[in-house]
Coordinates of C-alpha atoms in Angstrom, one line a residue:
M1 CA 0.2 0.5 -0.2
Q2 CA 2.9 2.4 1.4
Q3 CA 4.5 1.4 -2.1
D4 CA 1.5 2.7 -4.4
N5 CA 1.1 6.1 -2.3
I6 CA 4.1 6.8 -3.9
L7 CA 3.6 6.2 -7.6
V8 CA 0.1 8.2 -7.1
K9 CA 2.7 11.4 -5.6
L10 CA 4.5 11.2 -9.0
Y11 CA 1.1 10.7 -11.0
Q12 CA -0.2 14.1 -9.4
S13 CA 2.9 16.0 -10.8
P14 CA 1.9 18.3 -13.6
K15 CA 5.0 17.0 -14.7
T16 CA 5.8 14.1 -17.4
V17 CA 9.2 13.5 -16.9
F18 CA 11.5 13.1 -13.8
N19 CA 15.5 12.8 -13.2
T20 CA 16.4 11.3 -10.0
K21 CA 16.1 14.6 -7.6
D22 CA 12.7 15.0 -8.9
I23 CA 11.3 12.0 -7.5
A24 CA 13.4 11.9 -4.8
L25 CA 11.7 15.4 -3.5
L26 CA 8.6 13.8 -4.5
W27 CA 8.6 10.5 -2.8
G28 CA 11.0 12.4 0.2
E29 CA 13.4 9.6 -0.1
N30 CA 16.7 10.7 1.1
E31 CA 18.7 7.7 0.8
Y32 CA 20.0 7.0 -2.6
N33 CA 20.0 3.2 -2.3
K34 CA 16.2 2.9 -1.3
L35 CA 15.3 5.3 -3.9
R36 CA 17.4 3.6 -6.8
S37 CA 15.6 0.4 -5.4
K38 CA 12.2 1.8 -5.9
V39 CA 12.5 3.6 -8.7
A40 CA 13.9 0.3 -10.2
Y41 CA 10.8 -1.7 -8.9
Y42 CA 8.8 0.6 -10.7
V43 CA 10.7 0.6 -13.8
K44 CA 10.4 -3.2 -13.8
N45 CA 6.7 -3.3 -13.2
G46 CA 5.6 -0.7 -15.7
G47 CA 4.9 2.5 -13.0
L48 CA 7.5 4.3 -14.7
I49 CA 9.4 4.5 -18.3
R50 CA 13.2 5.0 -18.2
L51 CA 13.6 7.1 -21.3
R52 CA 18.2 7.4 -20.1
N53 CA 20.1 6.8 -17.1
G54 CA 18.4 8.7 -14.4
I55 CA 15.6 10.1 -16.7
Y56 CA 11.9 8.8 -16.5
A57 CA 8.8 9.3 -17.5
K58 CA 5.3 8.2 -16.1
D59 CA 4.3 6.9 -19.8
K60 CA 5.1 7.4 -23.2
N61 CA 2.5 10.5 -23.5
Y62 CA 5.6 12.4 -22.2
N63 CA 6.5 16.1 -22.9
P64 CA 9.1 16.0 -25.5
R65 CA 10.0 19.9 -24.6
E66 CA 10.2 18.6 -21.5
L67 CA 12.6 15.7 -21.9
A68 CA 14.7 18.2 -23.5
T69 CA 14.8 20.4 -20.5
T70 CA 15.6 17.5 -18.2
L71 CA 18.6 15.8 -20.2
Y72 CA 20.6 19.1 -19.5
T73 CA 20.1 21.6 -17.0
P74 CA 20.5 24.8 -17.2
S75 CA 18.9 24.6 -20.9
Y76 CA 15.6 26.2 -22.4
I77 CA 14.0 25.5 -25.5
S78 CA 15.0 28.3 -28.2
F79 CA 16.3 28.4 -32.0
E80 CA 14.8 26.5 -34.6
T81 CA 12.0 25.0 -32.5
V82 CA 10.4 28.6 -31.0
L83 CA 10.9 29.9 -34.5
R84 CA 9.4 28.0 -36.1
D85 CA 6.7 27.3 -33.9
A86 CA 6.2 31.7 -34.4
G87 CA 6.1 31.0 -37.9
V88 CA 9.6 33.4 -38.6
I89 CA 11.2 30.3 -39.9
F90 CA 9.5 27.6 -42.4
Q91 CA 11.6 24.8 -42.6
H92 CA 10.3 21.9 -40.5
Y93 CA 12.7 20.1 -38.2
D94 CA 12.1 17.0 -36.3
S95 CA 14.9 17.8 -33.8
I96 CA 14.1 19.7 -30.5
F97 CA 16.8 22.5 -30.0
A98 CA 18.0 24.0 -26.7
T99 CA 20.5 25.9 -25.2
S100 CA 23.0 24.5 -22.7
N101 CA 26.4 25.2 -21.4
R102 CA 27.9 22.5 -23.9
T103 CA 27.2 22.0 -27.6
R104 CA 25.8 18.4 -28.2
K105 CA 23.7 16.0 -30.1
V106 CA 21.6 13.5 -28.3
K107 CA 19.0 11.1 -29.3
C108 CA 16.5 9.8 -27.0
D109 CA 13.7 7.3 -27.6
G110 CA 14.0 7.7 -31.1
K111 CA 14.3 11.7 -31.2
E112 CA 17.1 14.1 -31.7
Y113 CA 17.9 16.7 -29.3
V114 CA 20.2 19.4 -30.1
Y115 CA 21.9 22.0 -28.0
R116 CA 23.7 24.9 -28.8
K117 CA 26.3 26.2 -26.1
L118 CA 25.5 30.0 -25.0
A119 CA 28.0 31.6 -22.2
D120 CA 26.7 31.0 -18.3
E121 CA 26.2 35.0 -18.0
I122 CA 23.4 34.4 -20.9
L123 CA 22.2 30.8 -20.5
Y124 CA 21.4 32.1 -16.9
N125 CA 19.8 35.1 -17.5
N126 CA 15.8 34.8 -17.4
A127 CA 15.0 37.5 -19.6
G128 CA 12.6 36.7 -22.4
I129 CA 12.4 33.0 -21.0
V130 CA 8.7 32.4 -20.3
D131 CA 7.1 29.4 -18.8
D132 CA 5.6 26.9 -21.1
K133 CA 3.8 24.1 -19.4
G134 CA 6.5 23.6 -17.1
V135 CA 9.4 23.9 -19.8
A136 CA 11.8 27.6 -19.6
T137 CA 11.3 28.2 -23.4
A138 CA 12.7 31.3 -24.8
S139 CA 10.0 34.0 -26.2
K140 CA 10.1 34.5 -30.0
E141 CA 12.5 37.4 -29.9
R142 CA 14.7 35.8 -27.3
A143 CA 14.8 32.8 -29.5
F144 CA 15.9 35.1 -32.7
V145 CA 18.5 36.9 -30.6
D146 CA 20.1 33.6 -29.3
M147 CA 20.3 32.4 -33.3
V148 CA 21.7 35.9 -34.6
Y149 CA 24.1 35.7 -31.5
L150 CA 25.3 32.4 -33.1
F151 CA 24.9 32.7 -36.9
K152 CA 26.4 35.7 -38.6
V153 CA 24.1 34.9 -41.4
Y154 CA 20.8 32.9 -41.5
H155 CA 17.9 32.9 -43.3
F156 CA 14.4 33.9 -41.8
D157 CA 11.1 33.9 -43.5
N158 CA 8.7 36.0 -41.6
L159 CA 10.0 38.9 -39.5
S160 CA 7.2 40.8 -39.7
S161 CA 6.0 39.8 -35.7
M162 CA 9.1 40.6 -34.5
N163 CA 8.9 42.9 -31.6
W164 CA 12.3 44.8 -32.4
K165 CA 12.1 46.8 -29.5
V166 CA 12.1 43.9 -27.1
C167 CA 14.9 42.6 -29.5
F168 CA 17.3 45.3 -28.6
E169 CA 16.6 45.3 -25.2
L170 CA 17.3 41.5 -25.0
A171 CA 21.0 42.2 -26.5
K172 CA 21.8 43.8 -23.9
I173 CA 22.4 40.5 -22.0
Y174 CA 25.0 39.8 -25.0
K175 CA 27.6 42.6 -24.6
N176 CA 28.2 42.2 -28.0
Q177 CA 28.2 45.2 -30.4
E178 CA 28.2 42.8 -33.9
L179 CA 24.7 41.2 -32.3
V180 CA 23.8 44.4 -32.2
K181 CA 24.5 45.7 -35.5
R182 CA 23.4 42.3 -37.2
L183 CA 19.8 42.8 -35.6
T184 CA 19.9 46.6 -37.1
K185 CA 20.6 44.9 -40.5
Y186 CA 17.8 42.5 -40.0
Q187 CA 15.2 45.2 -38.9
K188 CA 16.4 47.9 -42.0
Q189 CA 15.7 44.3 -44.1
N190 CA 12.3 43.6 -42.8
A191 CA 11.1 47.6 -43.1
Q192 CA 11.9 47.1 -46.9

């Protein structure tokens, strides 16, 4: 009976993906060996799905963007993923793009996650980061500035909805004059 109650705590959480620390907090378990044993029990009996070492889901209907920000922390969803959703770029990508403190590609449960490195002072700055159903996600403007910062040249299909005032305000956190010049160039191209 006690075993079932701890699984209920997990299922009552709005999260769909958990790392071992999340589970320890929800279950109030500080002893690592007991936690590992309980998690292994639930994976074996189908109460949890192991996605990767130390990463678990309630079921196969987990949020892949939540997985992206759980695989590597700190991170947030950005770049092509956000810009495609906002209609700024039209190219479809199956991969989920996120920021991290290291550049890497990860395959997990048949999906590719692409992380691009940003300096810690940018990565840890929450300006333009929103909570999208429990997932840290860049606003359209923050994702755009992230792209312009990392890529000197990039083709954007539709910049008409971009709030340029917000973009230039966000650019301050990058402390990069070249970025401001590139933003100005994109703004002028969009005005034509």
